[in-house]
mmCIF file of C-alpha atoms in Angstrom:
data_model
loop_
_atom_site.group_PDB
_atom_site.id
_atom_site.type_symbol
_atom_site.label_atom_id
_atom_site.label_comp_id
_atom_site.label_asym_id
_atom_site.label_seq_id
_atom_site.Cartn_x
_atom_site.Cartn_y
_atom_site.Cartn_z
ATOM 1 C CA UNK Q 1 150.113 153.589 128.813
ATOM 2 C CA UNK Q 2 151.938 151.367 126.464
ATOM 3 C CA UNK Q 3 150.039 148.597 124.727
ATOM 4 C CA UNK Q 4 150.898 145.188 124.329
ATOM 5 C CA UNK Q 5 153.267 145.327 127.528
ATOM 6 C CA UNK Q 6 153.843 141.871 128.567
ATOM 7 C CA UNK Q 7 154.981 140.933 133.022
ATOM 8 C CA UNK Q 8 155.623 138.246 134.079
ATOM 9 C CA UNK Q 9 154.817 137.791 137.971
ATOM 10 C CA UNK Q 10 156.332 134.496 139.437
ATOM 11 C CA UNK Q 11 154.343 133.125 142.279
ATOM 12 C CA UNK Q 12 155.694 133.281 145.692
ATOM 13 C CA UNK Q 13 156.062 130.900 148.983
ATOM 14 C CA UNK Q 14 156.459 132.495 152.163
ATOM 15 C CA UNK Q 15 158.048 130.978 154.945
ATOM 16 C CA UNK Q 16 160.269 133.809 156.457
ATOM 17 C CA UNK Q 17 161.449 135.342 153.232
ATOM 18 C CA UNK Q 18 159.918 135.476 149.682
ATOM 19 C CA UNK Q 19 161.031 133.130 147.491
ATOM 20 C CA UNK Q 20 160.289 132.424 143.957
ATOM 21 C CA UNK Q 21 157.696 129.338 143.762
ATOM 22 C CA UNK Q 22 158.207 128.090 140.223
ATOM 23 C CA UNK Q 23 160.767 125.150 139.761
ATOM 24 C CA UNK Q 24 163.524 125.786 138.006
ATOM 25 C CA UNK Q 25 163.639 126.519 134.439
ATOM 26 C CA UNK Q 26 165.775 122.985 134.023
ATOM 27 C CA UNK Q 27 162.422 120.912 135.275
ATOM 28 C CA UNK Q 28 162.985 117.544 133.199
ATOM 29 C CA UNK Q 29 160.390 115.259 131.690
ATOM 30 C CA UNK Q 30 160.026 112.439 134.874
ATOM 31 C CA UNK Q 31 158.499 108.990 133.114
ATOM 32 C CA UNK Q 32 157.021 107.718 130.327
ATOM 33 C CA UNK Q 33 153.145 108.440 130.134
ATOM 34 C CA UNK Q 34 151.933 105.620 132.257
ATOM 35 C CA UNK Q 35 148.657 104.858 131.099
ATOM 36 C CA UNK Q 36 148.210 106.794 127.974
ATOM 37 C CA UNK Q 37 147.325 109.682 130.688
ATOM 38 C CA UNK Q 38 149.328 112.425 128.679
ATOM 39 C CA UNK Q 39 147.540 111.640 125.782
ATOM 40 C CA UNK Q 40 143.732 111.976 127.702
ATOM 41 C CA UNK Q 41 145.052 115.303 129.590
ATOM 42 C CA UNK Q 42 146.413 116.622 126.165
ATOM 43 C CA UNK Q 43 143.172 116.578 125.046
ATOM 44 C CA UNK Q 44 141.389 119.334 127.302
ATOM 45 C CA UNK Q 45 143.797 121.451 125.250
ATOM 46 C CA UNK Q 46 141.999 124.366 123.479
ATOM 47 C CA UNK Q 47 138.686 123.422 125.567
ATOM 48 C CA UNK Q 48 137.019 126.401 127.224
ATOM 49 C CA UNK Q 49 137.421 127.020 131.195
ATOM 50 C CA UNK Q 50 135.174 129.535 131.624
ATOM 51 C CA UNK Q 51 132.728 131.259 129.150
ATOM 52 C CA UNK Q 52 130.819 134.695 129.440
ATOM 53 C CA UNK Q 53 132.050 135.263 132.858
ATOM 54 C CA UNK Q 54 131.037 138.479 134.497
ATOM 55 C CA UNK Q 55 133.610 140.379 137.009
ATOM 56 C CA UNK Q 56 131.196 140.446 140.304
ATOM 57 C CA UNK Q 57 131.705 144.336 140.441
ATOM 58 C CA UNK Q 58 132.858 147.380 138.667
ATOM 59 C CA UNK Q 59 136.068 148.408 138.110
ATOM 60 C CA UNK Q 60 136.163 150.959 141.100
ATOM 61 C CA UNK Q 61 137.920 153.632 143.139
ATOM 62 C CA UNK Q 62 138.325 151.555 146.775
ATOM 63 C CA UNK Q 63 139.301 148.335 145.266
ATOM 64 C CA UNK Q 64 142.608 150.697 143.485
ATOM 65 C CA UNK Q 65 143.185 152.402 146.475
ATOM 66 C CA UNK Q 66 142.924 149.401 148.814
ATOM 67 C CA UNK Q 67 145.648 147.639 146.017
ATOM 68 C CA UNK Q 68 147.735 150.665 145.916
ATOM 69 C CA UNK Q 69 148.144 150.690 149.573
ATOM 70 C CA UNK Q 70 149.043 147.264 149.836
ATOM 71 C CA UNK Q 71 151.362 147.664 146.860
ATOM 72 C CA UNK Q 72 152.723 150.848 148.651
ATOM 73 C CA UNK Q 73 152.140 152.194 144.760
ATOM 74 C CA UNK Q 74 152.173 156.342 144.890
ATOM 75 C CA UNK Q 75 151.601 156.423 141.818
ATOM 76 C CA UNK Q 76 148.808 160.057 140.558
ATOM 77 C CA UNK Q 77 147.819 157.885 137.953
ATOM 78 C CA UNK Q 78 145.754 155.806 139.900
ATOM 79 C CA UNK Q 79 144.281 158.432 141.549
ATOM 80 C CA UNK Q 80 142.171 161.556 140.630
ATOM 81 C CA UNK Q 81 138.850 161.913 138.670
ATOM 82 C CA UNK Q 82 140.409 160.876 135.876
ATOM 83 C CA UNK Q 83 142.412 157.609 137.705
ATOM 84 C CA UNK Q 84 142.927 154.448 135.749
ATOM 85 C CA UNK Q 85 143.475 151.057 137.106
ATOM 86 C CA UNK Q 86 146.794 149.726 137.762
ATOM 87 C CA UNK Q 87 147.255 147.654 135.044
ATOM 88 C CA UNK Q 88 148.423 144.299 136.921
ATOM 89 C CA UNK Q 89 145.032 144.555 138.463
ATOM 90 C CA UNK Q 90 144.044 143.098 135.503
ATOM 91 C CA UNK Q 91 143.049 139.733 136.949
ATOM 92 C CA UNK Q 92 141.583 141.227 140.315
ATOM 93 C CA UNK Q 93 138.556 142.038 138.507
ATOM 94 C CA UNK Q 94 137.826 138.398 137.059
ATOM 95 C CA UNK Q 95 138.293 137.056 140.935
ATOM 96 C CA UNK Q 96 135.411 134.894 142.283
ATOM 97 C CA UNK Q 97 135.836 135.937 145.755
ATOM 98 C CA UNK Q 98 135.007 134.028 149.154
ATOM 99 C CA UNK Q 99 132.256 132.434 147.042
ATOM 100 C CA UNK Q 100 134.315 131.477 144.440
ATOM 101 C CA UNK Q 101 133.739 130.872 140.906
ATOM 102 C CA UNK Q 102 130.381 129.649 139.291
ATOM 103 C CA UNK Q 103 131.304 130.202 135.469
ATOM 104 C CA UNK Q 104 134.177 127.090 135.244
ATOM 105 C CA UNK Q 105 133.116 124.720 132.303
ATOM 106 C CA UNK Q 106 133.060 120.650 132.960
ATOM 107 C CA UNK Q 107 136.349 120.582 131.016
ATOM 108 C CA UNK Q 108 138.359 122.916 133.452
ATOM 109 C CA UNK Q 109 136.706 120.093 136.074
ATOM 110 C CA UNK Q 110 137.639 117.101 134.375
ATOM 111 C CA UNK Q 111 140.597 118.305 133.785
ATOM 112 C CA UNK Q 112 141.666 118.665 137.421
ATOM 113 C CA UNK Q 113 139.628 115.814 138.475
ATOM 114 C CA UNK Q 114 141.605 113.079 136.354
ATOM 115 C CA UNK Q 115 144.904 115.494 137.903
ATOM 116 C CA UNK Q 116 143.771 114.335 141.507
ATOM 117 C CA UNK Q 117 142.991 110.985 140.581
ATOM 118 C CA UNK Q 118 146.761 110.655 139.062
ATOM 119 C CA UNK Q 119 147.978 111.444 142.842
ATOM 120 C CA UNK Q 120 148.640 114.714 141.648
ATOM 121 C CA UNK Q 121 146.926 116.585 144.286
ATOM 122 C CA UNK Q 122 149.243 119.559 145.277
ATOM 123 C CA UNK Q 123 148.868 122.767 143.256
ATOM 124 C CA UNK Q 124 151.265 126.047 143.122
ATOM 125 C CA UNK Q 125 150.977 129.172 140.788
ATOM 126 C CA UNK Q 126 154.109 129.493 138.992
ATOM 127 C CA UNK Q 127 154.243 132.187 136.967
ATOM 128 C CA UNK Q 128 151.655 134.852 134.978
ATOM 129 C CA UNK Q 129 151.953 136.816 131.701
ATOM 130 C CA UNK Q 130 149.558 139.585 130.945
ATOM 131 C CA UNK Q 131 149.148 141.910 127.825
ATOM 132 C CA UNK Q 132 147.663 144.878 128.247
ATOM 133 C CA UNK Q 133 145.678 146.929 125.611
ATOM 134 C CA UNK Q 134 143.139 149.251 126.902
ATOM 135 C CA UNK Q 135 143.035 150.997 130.149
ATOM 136 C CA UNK Q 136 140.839 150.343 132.725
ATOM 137 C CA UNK Q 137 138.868 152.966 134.266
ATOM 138 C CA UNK Q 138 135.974 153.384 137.338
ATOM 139 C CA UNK Q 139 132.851 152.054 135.894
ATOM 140 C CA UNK Q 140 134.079 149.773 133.536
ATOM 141 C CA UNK Q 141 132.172 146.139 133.154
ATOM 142 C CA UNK Q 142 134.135 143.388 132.929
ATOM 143 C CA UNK Q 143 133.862 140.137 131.003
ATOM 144 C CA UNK Q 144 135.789 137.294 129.953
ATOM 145 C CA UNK Q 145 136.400 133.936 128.567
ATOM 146 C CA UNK Q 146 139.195 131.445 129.642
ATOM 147 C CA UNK Q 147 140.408 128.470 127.479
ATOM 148 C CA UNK Q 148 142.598 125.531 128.566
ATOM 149 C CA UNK Q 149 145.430 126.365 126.566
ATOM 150 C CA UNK Q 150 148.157 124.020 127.336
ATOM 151 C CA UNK Q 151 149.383 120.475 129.603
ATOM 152 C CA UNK Q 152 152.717 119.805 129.657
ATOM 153 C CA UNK Q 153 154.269 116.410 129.652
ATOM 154 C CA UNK Q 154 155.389 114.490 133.293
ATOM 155 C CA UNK Q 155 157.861 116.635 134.685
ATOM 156 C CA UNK Q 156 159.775 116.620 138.057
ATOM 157 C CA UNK Q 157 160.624 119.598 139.748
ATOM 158 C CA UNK Q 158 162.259 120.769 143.351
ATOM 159 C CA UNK Q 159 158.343 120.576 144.458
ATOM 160 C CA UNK Q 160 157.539 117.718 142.788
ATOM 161 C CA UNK Q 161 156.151 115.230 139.847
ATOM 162 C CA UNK Q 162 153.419 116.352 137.806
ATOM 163 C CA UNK Q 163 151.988 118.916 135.225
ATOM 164 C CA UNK Q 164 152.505 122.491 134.391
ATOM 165 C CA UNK Q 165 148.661 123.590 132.789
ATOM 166 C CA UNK Q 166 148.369 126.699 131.327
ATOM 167 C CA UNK Q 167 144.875 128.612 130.670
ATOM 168 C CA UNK Q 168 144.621 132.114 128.661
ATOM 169 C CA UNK Q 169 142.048 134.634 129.917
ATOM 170 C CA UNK Q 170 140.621 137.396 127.579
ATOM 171 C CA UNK Q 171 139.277 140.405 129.463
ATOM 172 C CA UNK Q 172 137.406 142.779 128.071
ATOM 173 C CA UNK Q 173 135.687 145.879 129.293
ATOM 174 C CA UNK Q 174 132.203 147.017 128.432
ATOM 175 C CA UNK Q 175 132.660 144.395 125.595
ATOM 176 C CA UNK Q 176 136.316 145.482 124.209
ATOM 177 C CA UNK Q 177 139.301 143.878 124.668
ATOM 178 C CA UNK Q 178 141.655 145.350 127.479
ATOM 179 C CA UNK Q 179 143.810 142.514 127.792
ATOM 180 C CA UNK Q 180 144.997 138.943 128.310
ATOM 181 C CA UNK Q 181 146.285 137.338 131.079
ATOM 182 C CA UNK Q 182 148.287 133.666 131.218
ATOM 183 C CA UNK Q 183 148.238 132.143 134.259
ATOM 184 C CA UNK Q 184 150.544 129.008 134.948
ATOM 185 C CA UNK Q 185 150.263 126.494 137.630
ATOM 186 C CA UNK Q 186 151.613 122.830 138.657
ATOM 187 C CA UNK Q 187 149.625 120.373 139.783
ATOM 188 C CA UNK Q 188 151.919 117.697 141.502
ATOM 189 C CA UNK Q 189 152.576 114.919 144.130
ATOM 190 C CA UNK Q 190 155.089 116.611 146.538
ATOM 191 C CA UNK Q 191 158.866 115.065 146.266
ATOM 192 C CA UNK Q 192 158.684 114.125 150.166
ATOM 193 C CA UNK Q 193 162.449 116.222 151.243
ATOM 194 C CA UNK Q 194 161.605 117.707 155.117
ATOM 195 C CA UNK Q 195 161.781 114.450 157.517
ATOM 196 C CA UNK Q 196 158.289 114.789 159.651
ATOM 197 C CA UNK Q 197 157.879 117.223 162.501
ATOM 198 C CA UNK Q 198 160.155 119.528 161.100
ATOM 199 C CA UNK Q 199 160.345 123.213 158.973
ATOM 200 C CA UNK Q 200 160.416 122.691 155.431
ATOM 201 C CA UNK Q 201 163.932 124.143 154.319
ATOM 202 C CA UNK Q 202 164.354 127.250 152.335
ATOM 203 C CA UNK Q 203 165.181 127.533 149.231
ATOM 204 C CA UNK Q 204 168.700 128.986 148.359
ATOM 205 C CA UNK Q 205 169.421 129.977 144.930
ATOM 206 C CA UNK Q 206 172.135 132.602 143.445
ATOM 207 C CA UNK Q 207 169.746 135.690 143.894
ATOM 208 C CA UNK Q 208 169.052 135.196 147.631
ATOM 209 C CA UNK Q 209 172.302 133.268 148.989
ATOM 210 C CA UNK Q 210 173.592 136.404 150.582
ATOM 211 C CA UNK Q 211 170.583 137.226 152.347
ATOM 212 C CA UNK Q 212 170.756 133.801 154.127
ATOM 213 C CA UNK Q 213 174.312 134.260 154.494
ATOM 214 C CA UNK Q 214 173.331 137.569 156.377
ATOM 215 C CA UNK Q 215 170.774 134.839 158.404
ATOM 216 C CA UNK Q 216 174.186 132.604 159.327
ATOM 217 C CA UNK Q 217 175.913 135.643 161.087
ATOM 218 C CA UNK Q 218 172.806 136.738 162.659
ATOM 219 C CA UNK Q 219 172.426 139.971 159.935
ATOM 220 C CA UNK Q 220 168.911 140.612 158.186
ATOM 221 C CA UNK Q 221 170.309 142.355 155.017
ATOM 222 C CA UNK Q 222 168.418 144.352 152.394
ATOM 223 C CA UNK Q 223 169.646 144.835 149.560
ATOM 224 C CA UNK Q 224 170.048 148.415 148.056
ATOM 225 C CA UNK Q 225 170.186 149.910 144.110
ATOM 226 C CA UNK Q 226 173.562 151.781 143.967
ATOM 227 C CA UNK Q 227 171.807 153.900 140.704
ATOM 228 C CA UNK Q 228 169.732 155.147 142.478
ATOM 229 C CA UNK Q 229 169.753 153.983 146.183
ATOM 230 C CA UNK Q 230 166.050 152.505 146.206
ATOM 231 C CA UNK Q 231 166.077 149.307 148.687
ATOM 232 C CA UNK Q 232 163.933 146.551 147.921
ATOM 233 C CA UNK Q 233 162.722 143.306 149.344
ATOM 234 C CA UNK Q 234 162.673 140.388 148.907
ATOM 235 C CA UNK Q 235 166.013 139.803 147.223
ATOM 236 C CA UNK Q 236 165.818 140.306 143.627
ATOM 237 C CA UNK Q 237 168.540 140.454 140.557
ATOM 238 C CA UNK Q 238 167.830 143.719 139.262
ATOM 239 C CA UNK Q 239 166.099 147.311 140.812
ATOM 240 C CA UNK Q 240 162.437 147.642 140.389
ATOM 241 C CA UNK Q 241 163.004 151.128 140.007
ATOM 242 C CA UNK Q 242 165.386 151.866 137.711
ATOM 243 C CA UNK Q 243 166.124 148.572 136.189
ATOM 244 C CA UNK Q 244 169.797 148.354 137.603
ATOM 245 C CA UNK Q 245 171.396 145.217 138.156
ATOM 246 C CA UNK Q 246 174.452 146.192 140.579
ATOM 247 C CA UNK Q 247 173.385 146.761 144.332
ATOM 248 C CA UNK Q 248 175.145 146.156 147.878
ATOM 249 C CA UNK Q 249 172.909 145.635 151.156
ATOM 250 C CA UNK Q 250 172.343 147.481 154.357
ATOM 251 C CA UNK Q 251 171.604 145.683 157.708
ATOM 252 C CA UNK Q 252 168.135 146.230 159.106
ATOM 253 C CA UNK Q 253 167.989 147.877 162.562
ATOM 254 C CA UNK Q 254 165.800 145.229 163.195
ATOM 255 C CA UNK Q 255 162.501 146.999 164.380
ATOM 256 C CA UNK Q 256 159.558 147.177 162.561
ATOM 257 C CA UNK Q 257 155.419 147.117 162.682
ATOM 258 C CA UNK Q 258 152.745 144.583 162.175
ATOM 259 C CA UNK Q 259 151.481 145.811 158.748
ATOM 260 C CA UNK Q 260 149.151 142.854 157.955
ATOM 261 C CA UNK Q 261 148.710 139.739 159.272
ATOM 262 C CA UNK Q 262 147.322 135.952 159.205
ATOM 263 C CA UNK Q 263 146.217 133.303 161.354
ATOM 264 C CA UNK Q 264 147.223 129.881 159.955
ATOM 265 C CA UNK Q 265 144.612 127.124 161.896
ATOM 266 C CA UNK Q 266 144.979 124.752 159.047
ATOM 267 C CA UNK Q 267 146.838 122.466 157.752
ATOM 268 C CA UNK Q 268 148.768 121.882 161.869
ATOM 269 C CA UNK Q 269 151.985 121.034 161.221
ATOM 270 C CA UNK Q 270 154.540 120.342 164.272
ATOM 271 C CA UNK Q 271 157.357 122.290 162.404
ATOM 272 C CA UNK Q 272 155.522 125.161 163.298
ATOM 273 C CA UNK Q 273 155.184 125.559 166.673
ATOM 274 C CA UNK Q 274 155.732 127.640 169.166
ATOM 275 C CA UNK Q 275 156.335 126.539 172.951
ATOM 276 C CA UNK Q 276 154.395 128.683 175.177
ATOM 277 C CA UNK Q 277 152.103 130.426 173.114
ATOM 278 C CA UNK Q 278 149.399 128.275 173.266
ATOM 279 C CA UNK Q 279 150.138 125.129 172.710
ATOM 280 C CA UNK Q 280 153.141 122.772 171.310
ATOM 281 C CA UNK Q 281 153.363 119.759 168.962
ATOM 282 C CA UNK Q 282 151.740 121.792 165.792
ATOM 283 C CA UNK Q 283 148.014 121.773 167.477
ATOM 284 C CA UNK Q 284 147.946 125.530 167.876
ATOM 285 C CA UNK Q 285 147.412 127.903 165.330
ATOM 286 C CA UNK Q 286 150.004 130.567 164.713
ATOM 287 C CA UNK Q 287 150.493 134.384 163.233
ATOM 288 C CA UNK Q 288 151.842 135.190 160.018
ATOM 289 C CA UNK Q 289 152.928 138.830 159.565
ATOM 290 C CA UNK Q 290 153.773 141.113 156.799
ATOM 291 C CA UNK Q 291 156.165 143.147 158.497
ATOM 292 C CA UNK Q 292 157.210 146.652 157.805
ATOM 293 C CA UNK Q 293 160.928 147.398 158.810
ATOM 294 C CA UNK Q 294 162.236 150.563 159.919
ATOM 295 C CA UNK Q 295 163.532 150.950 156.657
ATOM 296 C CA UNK Q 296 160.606 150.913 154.589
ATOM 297 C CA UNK Q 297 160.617 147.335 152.796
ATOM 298 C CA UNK Q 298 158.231 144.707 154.193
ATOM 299 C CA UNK Q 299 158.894 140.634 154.925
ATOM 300 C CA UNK Q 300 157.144 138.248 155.672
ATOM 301 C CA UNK Q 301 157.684 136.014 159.070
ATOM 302 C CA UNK Q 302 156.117 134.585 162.117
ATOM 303 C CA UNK Q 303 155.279 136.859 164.915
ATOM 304 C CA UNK Q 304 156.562 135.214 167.861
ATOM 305 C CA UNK Q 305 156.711 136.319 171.911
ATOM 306 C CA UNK Q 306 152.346 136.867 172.150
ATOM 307 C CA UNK Q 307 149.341 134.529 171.837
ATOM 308 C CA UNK Q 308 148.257 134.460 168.056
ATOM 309 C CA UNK Q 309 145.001 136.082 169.129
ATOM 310 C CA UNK Q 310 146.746 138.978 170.670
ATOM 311 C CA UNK Q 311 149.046 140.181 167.056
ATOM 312 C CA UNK Q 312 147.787 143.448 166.162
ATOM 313 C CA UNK Q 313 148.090 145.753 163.266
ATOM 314 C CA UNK Q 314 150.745 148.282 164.079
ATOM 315 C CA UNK Q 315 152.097 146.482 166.498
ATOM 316 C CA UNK Q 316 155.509 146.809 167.293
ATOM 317 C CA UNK Q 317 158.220 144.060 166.852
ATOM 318 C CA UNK Q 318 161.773 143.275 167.271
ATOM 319 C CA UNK Q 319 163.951 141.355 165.245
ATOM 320 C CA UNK Q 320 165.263 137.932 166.481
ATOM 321 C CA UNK Q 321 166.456 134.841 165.027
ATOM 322 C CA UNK Q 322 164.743 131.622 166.065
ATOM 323 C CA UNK Q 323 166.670 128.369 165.924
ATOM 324 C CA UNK Q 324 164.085 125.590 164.920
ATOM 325 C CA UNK Q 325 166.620 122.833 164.890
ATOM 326 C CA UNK Q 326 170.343 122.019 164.677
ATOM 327 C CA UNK Q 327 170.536 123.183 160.841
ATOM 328 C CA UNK Q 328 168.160 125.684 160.388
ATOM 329 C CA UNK Q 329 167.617 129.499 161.893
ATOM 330 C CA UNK Q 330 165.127 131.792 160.849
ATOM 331 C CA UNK Q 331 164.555 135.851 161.412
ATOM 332 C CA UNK Q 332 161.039 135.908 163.285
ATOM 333 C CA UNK Q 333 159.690 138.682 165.122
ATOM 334 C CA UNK Q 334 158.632 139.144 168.722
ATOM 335 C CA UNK Q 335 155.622 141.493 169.661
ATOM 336 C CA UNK Q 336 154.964 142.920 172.831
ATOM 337 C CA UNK Q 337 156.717 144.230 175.654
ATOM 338 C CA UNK Q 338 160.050 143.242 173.470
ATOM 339 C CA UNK Q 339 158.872 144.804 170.516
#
């Protein structure tokens, strides 16, 4: 492995197709500091967010091979008696879990406490950067210390007003250093854009305009590498694979399998609901799917056509493109008998 690699990972929304979650790189400074509250958030800089924390297990074999499959990553590496971690795994091992965290320092509180008291409730993960420097093998203990390391001025984005904060995790295992990881989020008071009752709308930029083109004329398009033919999803400017940036698309057939799935019961929101699959007006909950295509890539989408509480893995689905209202048209899929 090579050290000091750095990857960026941006953060993604799903809502019927992947979409990068970070504003865009032109977010401008909104308003003067009202308050002086710039100046009090500016000072958490450098403060720690978490000291001598302690990853609640082991670097192990099932937690790699669980990531790997949901990665669809083949690669022998990672597997073997002598297997090493993935090395974007890197921050799986510092997660708190279902029971969370219990290692965050009063600062990293404070912090977010005078964030929600400046109406800046909302948060989204943005982007990452990790380094790595040591592989990580089965057995391996993990530590590590987080510091506050930077909060950016007022800014307004497509999501939003607020702050970008920044905090800088050192890992280390059995008491070296194995890497760093940057983690990015904004905390900010949603830019109110989606009239109420109805879908928030998708965002179209250059990289994905053709696949909602393909959406318009009723087409769910992949796009393809033409080095080296590998297909990929969601839309992206440049082949995971082999680092080509020239591609064409292919059109799905349109069938495909419940890989993994969600039930969303909370927040209800009347934009998503389905008539006639129990309930209307946003009080039901509803199924989100990670669907594999007959192709091989996987999307994200509703599962439509069967009570939430009857979606399945493996079940089978069809293609179909749901019109939520007079300007908008998404590709869902329906289970059951018309899967």
């Amino acid at each position: 492995m090579t050290e000091d690699v750095s990857t960026r990972s941006p953060g993604r929304i799903a809502d019927g197709n992947e979409r990068t979650a970070h504003p865009d790189p032109g977010e401008r400074a909104a308003h003067p500091d009202p308050g002086g509250l710039y100046g009090r958030l500016k000072a958490y800089e450098g403060r720690s967010a978490a000291r001598e924390g302690v990853g609640k297990d082991l670097v192990n074999e099932p937690m790699i091979r669980h990531w790997c499959e949901a990665m669809g990553d083949t690669n022998p590496a990672y597997r073997g008696p002598d297997a090493i971690a993935p090395p974007t795994m890197l921050q799986a091992w510092t997660m708190g879990g279902l029971s969370g965290h219990t290692d965050r320092s009063g600062a990293h509180d404070e912090l977010f406490a005078l964030l929600d008291g400046a109406g800046f409730t909302s948060v989204v993960a943005t982007d990452c950067e990790q380094e790595y420097l040591r592989e990580l093998r089965p057995g391996d203990r993990i530590t590590y210390d987080a510091v506050i390391e930077t909060v950016s001025e007022q800014k307004t984005t497509k999501l939003g007003t607020g702050h970008f904060v920044t905090t800088r995790m050192d890992v280390r295992a059995n008491g070296e250093l194995a890497g760093t990881h940057r983690f990015r989020i904004l905390k900010y008071a949603p830019a109110r854009r989606t009239p109420e009752g109805r879908r928030p709308r998708p965002v179209v930029n250059r990289d994905n305009a053709g696949f909602w083109d393909g959406v318009a004329a009723h087409k769910l398009l992949i796009q393809r590498c033409t080095g080296c033919g590998e297909l990929r999803f969601p839309w992206l400017p440049g082949c995971n694979g082999c680092g080509a940036a020239e591609w064409d698309t292919v059109e799905a057939s349109g069938a495909g399998t419940v890989f993994s799935y969600v039930v969303m019961h909370h927040p209800r929101f009347p934009g998503f609901a389905e008539p006639g699959t129990g309930g209307a007006g946003g009080d039901a909950p509803y199924a989100v799917g990670l669907i594999e295509l007959a192709e091989g890539v996987r999307m994200i989408s509703n599962v439509v056509g069967v009570p939430y509480d009857k979606v399945r893995i493996g079940m089978p689905v069809r293609l179909e493109f749901l019109r939520v209202d007079e300007d908008l048209e998404l590709p869902v899929f329906r289970g059951g008998e018309g899967g």
